[in-house]
């Protein structure tokens, strides 16, 4: 899910800060009455939604289960570094937590590595599971047909734009681009008429990780083909699709943005912490006109957020991301999500499951989707008045679910994502043409997928 922006520059500090987790002894097995819960903490020190919510659920759990304790273990790191640290912990019974917060795009690779345990025996007896929508359930299901995580929300993506900057540029307050050219035309107009403002941010490069790949490249790629087609992976043939015309066109769009200086400076774009900069500085300070970004941004600007910005709901508008040429269905979004998963080496799986149930009481599920600006994955939560009225824009982003796509849930996807990030960076910086960057991607893909690839439709 949310591919929430964070930063590898703090990896050394993170590993130092969390070194005690692996050296302080004992994993979960050292105390049968304690459930050890590992989760990712935002790299913005002002943002503590998750910490506060989990602390409250911990209090509820300990009150409802006398003698039982919850040990919350936050890891403050960029997404890739968080995943690396958690994987290191899950390898050994001495350091393995009982419960981990897992991005759905990594869940299959962690299952294949033997880090997680199936939850089917628990889910079969849990009536609340019926409230979860099928797409969310599928995101936590492995190739073996078993379910390894309980999702707690999803997200969608679209275009955020600053209506004040648009007014200065003579652009409409109800802007709704019909194709990629409309986006570029607006960005060029802003560059010409509102100097000193970055017209458009589209994430790119290796350092921001999945933030670049999912929120930028795949938002473009999935809008290049026919409705319903999967330009990355052919699930019927169980083969990865090579970088054809759509892949190259997506890279060309990025190249245009950065070669025409419609985006931020390349050094800023390749900063692993650029996502934090977007919501904490560029947008609230009026330095950025258009951002291709996620449904959760508004949480940062609430009174309780890391960057309170009372005017945001009036200053910013939202528009769907259009398909490349406006072809059906006309709009595109990508969705992700995070799950709560029990580790294979947990000594307290039953206690961990009890904590998942506490996390997923209806009241806690509603509260979580509100404070973390999640799109609900439960029918009862989606209909709750507190959720539907929780934030400006929530209805807009919930409405994009019908146009959304999910990343391939195969174990090698994280490696594929890394290869895409490298292709993006090469095209963005001009180190390679979009065609050559796509060819390099194909070479890597053949190795990653062990030859299980199929030529893209229309590939030259």
Short mmCIF file of C-alpha atoms in Angstrom, two decimals:
data_model
loop_
_atom_site.label_atom_id
_atom_site.label_comp_id
_atom_site.label_asym_id
_atom_site.label_seq_id
_atom_site.Cartn_x
_atom_site.Cartn_y
_atom_site.Cartn_z
CA UNK A 1 0.00 0.00 0.00
CA UNK A 2 0.84 3.23 0.66
CA UNK A 3 4.23 3.41 -0.82
CA UNK A 4 4.98 6.01 1.73
CA UNK A 5 7.97 8.23 0.96
CA UNK A 6 10.98 7.80 3.24
CA UNK A 7 14.82 7.68 3.05
CA UNK A 8 17.84 5.41 2.83
CA UNK A 9 20.23 8.15 3.83
CA UNK A 10 19.27 7.31 7.40
CA UNK A 11 19.94 3.61 6.99
CA UNK A 12 23.16 3.67 8.98
CA UNK A 13 21.47 5.53 11.80
CA UNK A 14 18.48 3.23 11.58
CA UNK A 15 20.56 0.08 11.77
CA UNK A 16 22.49 1.54 14.68
CA UNK A 17 19.29 2.48 16.45
CA UNK A 18 17.77 -0.92 15.86
CA UNK A 19 20.91 -2.95 16.49
CA UNK A 20 19.65 -3.52 19.98
CA UNK A 21 16.67 -5.35 18.55
CA UNK A 22 18.87 -8.21 17.45
CA UNK A 23 21.33 -8.11 20.28
CA UNK A 24 19.06 -7.59 23.25
CA UNK A 25 18.33 -11.26 23.37
CA UNK A 26 15.78 -13.18 22.78
CA UNK A 27 13.19 -13.10 20.19
CA UNK A 28 9.58 -13.68 20.96
CA UNK A 29 10.32 -17.09 22.44
CA UNK A 30 11.97 -15.58 25.50
CA UNK A 31 8.57 -14.50 26.87
CA UNK A 32 5.47 -16.54 26.03
CA UNK A 33 3.24 -13.76 27.41
CA UNK A 34 4.57 -11.01 25.12
CA UNK A 35 3.76 -10.40 21.47
CA UNK A 36 6.53 -8.56 19.64
CA UNK A 37 5.23 -6.27 16.88
CA UNK A 38 7.52 -4.70 14.27
CA UNK A 39 6.32 -1.85 12.07
CA UNK A 40 7.70 1.01 9.98
CA UNK A 41 7.89 4.50 11.45
CA UNK A 42 7.83 7.57 9.23
CA UNK A 43 11.16 9.28 8.61
CA UNK A 44 9.40 12.58 9.32
CA UNK A 45 9.81 12.87 13.08
CA UNK A 46 6.63 14.95 13.36
CA UNK A 47 4.48 12.14 12.00
CA UNK A 48 3.44 9.65 14.63
CA UNK A 49 -0.05 8.51 13.53
CA UNK A 50 0.96 4.87 13.48
CA UNK A 51 2.86 5.03 16.77
CA UNK A 52 -0.06 6.67 18.56
CA UNK A 53 -2.64 4.31 17.13
CA UNK A 54 -0.64 1.18 17.93
CA UNK A 55 0.03 2.45 21.45
CA UNK A 56 -3.73 2.79 21.97
CA UNK A 57 -4.42 -0.71 20.58
CA UNK A 58 -1.65 -2.08 22.81
CA UNK A 59 -3.39 -0.53 25.83
CA UNK A 60 -6.73 -2.06 24.80
CA UNK A 61 -5.13 -5.47 24.25
CA UNK A 62 -3.30 -5.57 27.56
CA UNK A 63 -6.46 -4.52 29.41
CA UNK A 64 -8.51 -7.22 27.66
CA UNK A 65 -5.83 -9.88 28.20
CA UNK A 66 -4.49 -9.58 31.76
CA UNK A 67 -0.91 -10.78 32.07
CA UNK A 68 -0.24 -10.44 28.33
CA UNK A 69 2.03 -7.73 26.97
CA UNK A 70 2.71 -6.09 23.62
CA UNK A 71 6.21 -4.95 22.71
CA UNK A 72 6.07 -2.38 19.89
CA UNK A 73 9.27 -2.22 17.84
CA UNK A 74 9.29 0.70 15.38
CA UNK A 75 11.89 0.80 12.60
CA UNK A 76 12.41 4.29 11.22
CA UNK A 77 13.65 3.82 7.67
CA UNK A 78 12.92 4.18 4.00
CA UNK A 79 10.70 1.37 2.69
CA UNK A 80 13.49 -0.68 1.12
CA UNK A 81 15.65 -0.43 4.23
CA UNK A 82 12.72 -1.27 6.48
CA UNK A 83 12.10 -4.43 4.46
CA UNK A 84 15.76 -5.41 4.60
CA UNK A 85 15.88 -4.97 8.36
CA UNK A 86 12.69 -6.96 8.94
CA UNK A 87 13.93 -9.77 6.69
CA UNK A 88 17.15 -9.93 8.70
CA UNK A 89 15.13 -10.22 11.90
CA UNK A 90 12.82 -12.92 10.52
CA UNK A 91 15.70 -15.22 9.58
CA UNK A 92 16.44 -16.32 13.13
CA UNK A 93 14.19 -17.56 15.95
CA UNK A 94 16.27 -15.41 18.30
CA UNK A 95 15.34 -12.17 16.58
CA UNK A 96 12.09 -12.95 14.78
CA UNK A 97 9.15 -10.80 15.87
CA UNK A 98 5.70 -12.33 16.20
CA UNK A 99 3.93 -9.83 14.00
CA UNK A 100 5.24 -7.69 11.13
CA UNK A 101 3.76 -4.93 9.01
CA UNK A 102 4.20 -6.18 5.43
CA UNK A 103 3.80 -4.34 2.15
CA UNK A 104 1.68 -6.50 -0.16
CA UNK A 105 4.23 -6.20 -2.94
CA UNK A 106 6.83 -7.98 -0.78
CA UNK A 107 4.61 -10.58 0.82
CA UNK A 108 5.14 -13.30 -1.81
CA UNK A 109 8.91 -12.96 -1.80
CA UNK A 110 8.90 -13.22 2.01
CA UNK A 111 6.62 -16.26 1.82
CA UNK A 112 8.98 -17.90 -0.66
CA UNK A 113 11.88 -17.17 1.70
CA UNK A 114 10.00 -18.98 4.48
CA UNK A 115 9.54 -15.92 6.69
CA UNK A 116 5.74 -15.96 7.08
CA UNK A 117 3.10 -18.44 8.16
CA UNK A 118 -0.35 -19.02 6.62
CA UNK A 119 -3.34 -17.64 8.51
CA UNK A 120 -6.10 -19.77 6.98
CA UNK A 121 -6.85 -21.71 10.16
CA UNK A 122 -7.44 -18.43 12.00
CA UNK A 123 -9.36 -16.75 9.18
CA UNK A 124 -11.76 -19.70 8.86
CA UNK A 125 -13.08 -18.97 12.36
CA UNK A 126 -13.09 -15.16 12.06
CA UNK A 127 -16.43 -13.73 10.91
CA UNK A 128 -14.91 -10.29 10.29
CA UNK A 129 -13.01 -11.72 7.30
CA UNK A 130 -16.29 -11.67 5.35
CA UNK A 131 -16.23 -7.86 5.51
CA UNK A 132 -13.00 -7.61 3.51
CA UNK A 133 -13.32 -6.94 -0.23
CA UNK A 134 -12.05 -9.63 -2.59
CA UNK A 135 -9.28 -7.52 -4.12
CA UNK A 136 -7.80 -6.89 -0.69
CA UNK A 137 -7.98 -10.58 0.18
CA UNK A 138 -6.25 -11.46 -3.09
CA UNK A 139 -3.39 -9.08 -2.34
CA UNK A 140 -2.50 -11.12 0.75
CA UNK A 141 -2.84 -14.51 -0.92
CA UNK A 142 0.20 -16.46 -2.10
CA UNK A 143 0.71 -18.61 -5.18
CA UNK A 144 0.02 -21.65 -2.98
CA UNK A 145 -3.55 -20.38 -2.44
CA UNK A 146 -3.04 -19.67 1.25
CA UNK A 147 -3.46 -16.26 2.90
CA UNK A 148 -0.52 -14.82 4.81
CA UNK A 149 -1.65 -11.38 5.91
CA UNK A 150 -4.63 -9.32 7.03
CA UNK A 151 -4.82 -6.06 5.05
CA UNK A 152 -5.65 -2.85 6.89
CA UNK A 153 -6.31 -0.48 4.01
CA UNK A 154 -5.37 0.44 0.50
CA UNK A 155 -4.70 3.60 -1.47
CA UNK A 156 -5.20 5.15 -4.89
CA UNK A 157 -3.23 7.70 -6.86
CA UNK A 158 -4.00 10.76 -8.95
CA UNK A 159 -2.94 14.31 -9.70
CA UNK A 160 -2.85 16.97 -7.00
CA UNK A 161 -2.65 20.57 -8.27
CA UNK A 162 -2.33 24.02 -6.72
CA UNK A 163 -5.35 26.11 -7.78
CA UNK A 164 -3.63 29.39 -6.85
CA UNK A 165 -0.69 28.65 -9.13
CA UNK A 166 -3.11 27.51 -11.82
CA UNK A 167 -4.97 30.83 -11.57
CA UNK A 168 -1.72 32.74 -12.07
CA UNK A 169 -1.01 30.62 -15.13
CA UNK A 170 -4.52 31.12 -16.52
CA UNK A 171 -5.41 27.46 -16.03
CA UNK A 172 -8.85 26.32 -14.78
CA UNK A 173 -9.63 25.49 -11.15
CA UNK A 174 -11.54 22.40 -12.34
CA UNK A 175 -8.58 21.11 -14.38
CA UNK A 176 -9.07 17.56 -15.60
CA UNK A 177 -6.50 16.48 -18.20
CA UNK A 178 -7.76 14.03 -20.82
CA UNK A 179 -4.36 12.63 -21.85
CA UNK A 180 -0.63 12.94 -21.18
CA UNK A 181 -0.27 15.85 -23.59
CA UNK A 182 -2.73 17.88 -21.51
CA UNK A 183 -0.51 17.35 -18.44
CA UNK A 184 2.61 18.45 -20.31
CA UNK A 185 0.82 21.47 -21.81
CA UNK A 186 -0.24 22.62 -18.33
CA UNK A 187 3.28 22.14 -16.99
CA UNK A 188 4.80 24.11 -19.87
CA UNK A 189 2.28 26.91 -19.34
CA UNK A 190 3.18 27.09 -15.65
CA UNK A 191 6.89 27.16 -16.42
CA UNK A 192 6.33 30.06 -18.80
CA UNK A 193 3.88 32.11 -16.73
CA UNK A 194 4.80 31.35 -13.09
CA UNK A 195 8.61 31.39 -12.83
CA UNK A 196 10.21 30.03 -9.68
CA UNK A 197 7.66 27.23 -9.33
CA UNK A 198 8.28 23.57 -10.19
CA UNK A 199 5.51 22.71 -12.66
CA UNK A 200 5.29 18.94 -12.18
CA UNK A 201 6.66 16.24 -9.91
CA UNK A 202 6.77 12.66 -11.13
CA UNK A 203 8.93 10.44 -8.94
CA UNK A 204 11.84 8.75 -10.65
CA UNK A 205 15.02 6.77 -10.16
CA UNK A 206 16.36 4.04 -7.92
CA UNK A 207 16.72 5.77 -4.56
CA UNK A 208 13.02 6.47 -3.87
CA UNK A 209 12.37 2.77 -4.55
CA UNK A 210 8.77 1.67 -5.01
CA UNK A 211 7.67 5.29 -4.60
CA UNK A 212 9.14 5.94 -8.05
CA UNK A 213 8.14 2.68 -9.65
CA UNK A 214 4.54 2.47 -8.52
CA UNK A 215 3.51 6.10 -8.10
CA UNK A 216 5.10 7.32 -11.29
CA UNK A 217 6.20 4.71 -13.82
CA UNK A 218 3.36 2.23 -13.34
CA UNK A 219 0.80 5.04 -13.28
CA UNK A 220 2.09 5.83 -16.77
CA UNK A 221 2.64 2.27 -18.01
CA UNK A 222 -0.80 1.00 -17.02
CA UNK A 223 -2.32 3.88 -18.99
CA UNK A 224 -0.60 3.01 -22.26
CA UNK A 225 -2.43 -0.13 -23.32
CA UNK A 226 -5.94 -1.40 -23.70
CA UNK A 227 -8.30 -1.53 -20.75
CA UNK A 228 -7.82 -4.66 -18.71
CA UNK A 229 -4.44 -5.55 -20.12
CA UNK A 230 -1.49 -6.09 -17.83
CA UNK A 231 1.61 -4.47 -19.33
CA UNK A 232 4.00 -5.94 -16.73
CA UNK A 233 2.96 -9.55 -16.24
CA UNK A 234 0.81 -12.06 -18.10
CA UNK A 235 -0.93 -14.04 -15.35
CA UNK A 236 -2.39 -16.56 -17.79
CA UNK A 237 0.99 -17.49 -19.24
CA UNK A 238 2.74 -16.80 -15.92
CA UNK A 239 5.33 -14.78 -17.81
CA UNK A 240 6.74 -11.28 -17.45
CA UNK A 241 6.19 -8.84 -20.30
CA UNK A 242 9.24 -7.22 -21.85
CA UNK A 243 9.62 -3.47 -22.29
CA UNK A 244 7.66 -2.71 -25.44
CA UNK A 245 6.25 0.52 -26.84
CA UNK A 246 4.18 1.35 -23.74
CA UNK A 247 7.21 0.84 -21.51
CA UNK A 248 9.29 3.10 -23.75
CA UNK A 249 6.54 5.72 -23.93
CA UNK A 250 6.38 5.86 -20.13
CA UNK A 251 10.14 6.40 -19.99
CA UNK A 252 9.84 9.04 -22.75
CA UNK A 253 7.29 10.95 -20.68
CA UNK A 254 9.73 11.06 -17.76
CA UNK A 255 12.55 12.09 -20.08
CA UNK A 256 10.39 14.94 -21.43
CA UNK A 257 9.54 16.17 -17.93
CA UNK A 258 13.15 16.33 -16.83
CA UNK A 259 14.85 17.34 -20.09
CA UNK A 260 12.45 20.30 -20.46
CA UNK A 261 13.00 21.18 -16.79
CA UNK A 262 9.32 20.81 -16.03
CA UNK A 263 10.18 18.76 -12.95
CA UNK A 264 12.41 19.39 -9.94
CA UNK A 265 16.18 19.45 -10.29
CA UNK A 266 17.35 15.92 -11.04
CA UNK A 267 19.47 15.88 -7.88
CA UNK A 268 16.34 16.59 -5.85
CA UNK A 269 14.28 14.06 -7.80
CA UNK A 270 16.84 11.33 -7.09
CA UNK A 271 16.93 12.11 -3.37
CA UNK A 272 15.52 9.08 -1.54
CA UNK A 273 13.63 11.44 0.77
CA UNK A 274 11.94 13.38 -2.05
CA UNK A 275 8.48 12.09 -1.11
CA UNK A 276 8.73 13.67 2.33
CA UNK A 277 9.92 16.91 0.74
CA UNK A 278 6.88 16.99 -1.55
CA UNK A 279 4.29 16.95 1.24
CA UNK A 280 6.29 18.79 3.91
CA UNK A 281 7.76 21.61 1.79
CA UNK A 282 7.01 21.87 -1.91
CA UNK A 283 3.22 21.58 -1.83
CA UNK A 284 2.41 23.54 1.37
CA UNK A 285 4.95 26.26 0.52
CA UNK A 286 3.52 26.77 -2.98
CA UNK A 287 6.69 25.61 -4.73
CA UNK A 288 5.07 22.81 -6.74
CA UNK A 289 2.11 23.12 -9.10
CA UNK A 290 1.23 19.50 -9.98
CA UNK A 291 2.09 16.31 -8.09
CA UNK A 292 1.38 12.77 -9.28
CA UNK A 293 0.90 11.26 -5.85
CA UNK A 294 -1.18 9.28 -3.39
CA UNK A 295 -4.51 9.53 -1.64
CA UNK A 296 -2.92 9.81 1.79
CA UNK A 297 -1.19 13.19 1.41
CA UNK A 298 -3.93 15.06 3.25
CA UNK A 299 -3.16 13.33 6.55
CA UNK A 300 0.07 15.32 6.78
CA UNK A 301 -1.76 18.66 6.66
CA UNK A 302 -4.41 18.05 9.29
CA UNK A 303 -4.13 19.76 12.70
CA UNK A 304 -2.71 16.51 14.04
CA UNK A 305 -0.38 16.03 11.06
CA UNK A 306 3.34 16.53 10.68
CA UNK A 307 2.84 19.69 8.60
CA UNK A 308 -0.45 21.37 9.60
CA UNK A 309 -1.76 23.35 6.64
CA UNK A 310 -5.32 24.61 7.24
CA UNK A 311 -5.73 25.97 3.69
CA UNK A 312 -4.81 22.75 1.87
CA UNK A 313 -8.36 21.64 1.07
CA UNK A 314 -9.09 24.99 -0.62
CA UNK A 315 -5.67 25.42 -2.23
CA UNK A 316 -5.31 21.99 -3.76
CA UNK A 317 -7.50 20.29 -6.32
CA UNK A 318 -7.46 16.68 -7.44
CA UNK A 319 -7.79 15.20 -10.91
CA UNK A 320 -7.68 11.62 -12.14
CA UNK A 321 -4.54 10.52 -13.96
CA UNK A 322 -5.60 10.11 -17.60
CA UNK A 323 -4.63 7.28 -19.91
CA UNK A 324 -1.95 8.09 -22.47
CA UNK A 325 -4.27 9.13 -25.33
CA UNK A 326 -7.54 9.25 -23.43
CA UNK A 327 -8.40 5.69 -24.47
CA UNK A 328 -10.90 3.70 -22.40
CA UNK A 329 -11.43 3.72 -19.52
CA UNK A 330 -9.87 7.20 -19.64
CA UNK A 331 -8.46 7.12 -16.12
CA UNK A 332 -5.82 5.08 -14.33
CA UNK A 333 -4.76 4.45 -10.76
CA UNK A 334 -2.49 2.06 -8.90
CA UNK A 335 -3.29 0.59 -5.52
CA UNK A 336 -1.17 -1.08 -2.95
CA UNK A 337 -1.66 -1.94 0.64
CA UNK A 338 -0.05 -3.23 3.79
CA UNK A 339 -0.91 -6.28 5.85
CA UNK A 340 -0.31 -7.64 9.31
CA UNK A 341 1.52 -10.96 8.99
CA UNK A 342 2.65 -13.53 11.55
CA UNK A 343 6.23 -14.70 11.14
CA UNK A 344 7.11 -18.34 10.52
CA UNK A 345 9.48 -18.36 13.50
CA UNK A 346 7.08 -16.70 15.93
CA UNK A 347 6.86 -18.59 19.22
CA UNK A 348 3.57 -16.85 20.05
CA UNK A 349 1.42 -17.07 16.89
CA UNK A 350 -1.86 -17.42 18.77
CA UNK A 351 -1.13 -14.30 20.79
CA UNK A 352 -0.12 -12.48 17.61
CA UNK A 353 -3.43 -13.45 16.02
CA UNK A 354 -5.27 -12.09 19.04
CA UNK A 355 -3.49 -8.78 18.54
CA UNK A 356 -4.52 -8.73 14.86
CA UNK A 357 -8.12 -9.17 15.98
CA UNK A 358 -7.71 -6.24 18.36
CA UNK A 359 -6.29 -4.13 15.53
CA UNK A 360 -9.29 -5.09 13.43
CA UNK A 361 -12.21 -4.33 15.71
CA UNK A 362 -14.52 -2.17 13.61
CA UNK A 363 -13.81 0.90 15.74
CA UNK A 364 -10.04 0.46 15.45
CA UNK A 365 -10.28 -0.25 11.71
CA UNK A 366 -12.29 2.93 11.14
CA UNK A 367 -9.91 4.98 13.28
CA UNK A 368 -6.87 3.61 11.47
CA UNK A 369 -8.22 4.34 7.98
CA UNK A 370 -9.00 7.88 9.10
CA UNK A 371 -5.72 8.74 10.85
CA UNK A 372 -3.56 7.12 8.16
CA UNK A 373 -5.71 8.39 5.25
CA UNK A 374 -6.25 4.84 4.03
CA UNK A 375 -8.86 3.78 1.50
CA UNK A 376 -11.07 1.25 3.28
CA UNK A 377 -10.79 -2.45 2.37
CA UNK A 378 -13.72 -3.48 4.55
CA UNK A 379 -17.35 -3.01 3.54
CA UNK A 380 -18.46 -2.03 7.03
CA UNK A 381 -15.68 0.56 7.34
CA UNK A 382 -16.33 2.04 3.87
CA UNK A 383 -19.94 2.69 4.86
CA UNK A 384 -19.16 4.24 8.22
CA UNK A 385 -20.11 7.97 8.35
CA UNK A 386 -16.95 8.80 10.29
CA UNK A 387 -14.90 7.40 7.41
CA UNK A 388 -16.89 8.93 4.54
CA UNK A 389 -16.68 12.40 6.13
CA UNK A 390 -13.16 12.04 7.46
CA UNK A 391 -11.18 14.15 5.00
CA UNK A 392 -11.55 16.39 1.96
CA UNK A 393 -10.87 14.33 -1.15
CA UNK A 394 -11.67 10.95 0.42
CA UNK A 395 -14.67 10.51 -1.89
CA UNK A 396 -12.58 11.42 -4.95
CA UNK A 397 -9.83 8.93 -4.14
CA UNK A 398 -12.28 6.20 -3.13
CA UNK A 399 -13.95 6.72 -6.53
CA UNK A 400 -10.68 5.82 -8.29
CA UNK A 401 -10.83 2.24 -7.00
CA UNK A 402 -12.89 1.25 -10.05
CA UNK A 403 -10.01 2.33 -12.32
CA UNK A 404 -7.19 0.94 -10.24
CA UNK A 405 -4.57 -1.74 -10.88
CA UNK A 406 -2.52 -3.88 -8.53
CA UNK A 407 1.09 -4.88 -8.97
CA UNK A 408 1.93 -8.49 -9.85
CA UNK A 409 1.97 -10.56 -6.66
CA UNK A 410 4.87 -12.81 -7.54
CA UNK A 411 8.02 -13.43 -5.46
CA UNK A 412 10.37 -11.76 -7.96
CA UNK A 413 8.39 -8.53 -8.24
CA UNK A 414 10.74 -6.61 -5.88
CA UNK A 415 13.64 -7.44 -8.21
CA UNK A 416 11.61 -6.39 -11.23
CA UNK A 417 10.79 -3.13 -9.44
CA UNK A 418 14.50 -2.46 -8.87
CA UNK A 419 15.20 -3.01 -12.57
CA UNK A 420 12.41 -0.59 -13.50
CA UNK A 421 13.89 2.02 -11.15
CA UNK A 422 17.24 1.70 -12.91
CA UNK A 423 15.59 2.14 -16.32
CA UNK A 424 13.75 5.21 -15.05
CA UNK A 425 16.94 6.76 -13.75
CA UNK A 426 18.86 6.12 -16.97
CA UNK A 427 16.10 7.72 -19.06
CA UNK A 428 15.59 10.62 -16.66
CA UNK A 429 19.24 11.61 -16.52
CA UNK A 430 19.79 11.05 -20.23
CA UNK A 431 22.36 8.33 -19.62
CA UNK A 432 20.33 6.17 -21.98
CA UNK A 433 17.54 6.75 -24.45
CA UNK A 434 14.15 5.33 -23.47
CA UNK A 435 14.69 2.59 -26.03
CA UNK A 436 18.10 1.63 -24.66
CA UNK A 437 16.87 1.84 -21.06
CA UNK A 438 14.00 -0.51 -21.99
CA UNK A 439 16.47 -2.90 -23.64
CA UNK A 440 18.60 -2.95 -20.48
CA UNK A 441 15.44 -3.68 -18.51
CA UNK A 442 14.67 -6.60 -20.83
CA UNK A 443 18.14 -8.05 -20.28
CA UNK A 444 17.70 -7.87 -16.51
CA UNK A 445 14.16 -9.20 -16.70
CA UNK A 446 15.25 -12.30 -18.60
CA UNK A 447 17.69 -13.10 -15.82
CA UNK A 448 15.30 -12.24 -12.97
CA UNK A 449 12.42 -14.24 -14.46
CA UNK A 450 14.69 -17.12 -15.42
CA UNK A 451 13.68 -16.81 -19.05
CA UNK A 452 9.92 -16.71 -18.35
CA UNK A 453 9.19 -13.63 -20.43
CA UNK A 454 6.91 -12.80 -23.32
CA UNK A 455 7.31 -10.00 -25.89
CA UNK A 456 5.14 -6.97 -25.27
CA UNK A 457 2.31 -6.26 -27.69
CA UNK A 458 3.48 -3.88 -30.36
CA UNK A 459 7.12 -4.20 -29.42
CA UNK A 460 9.55 -3.29 -32.13
#
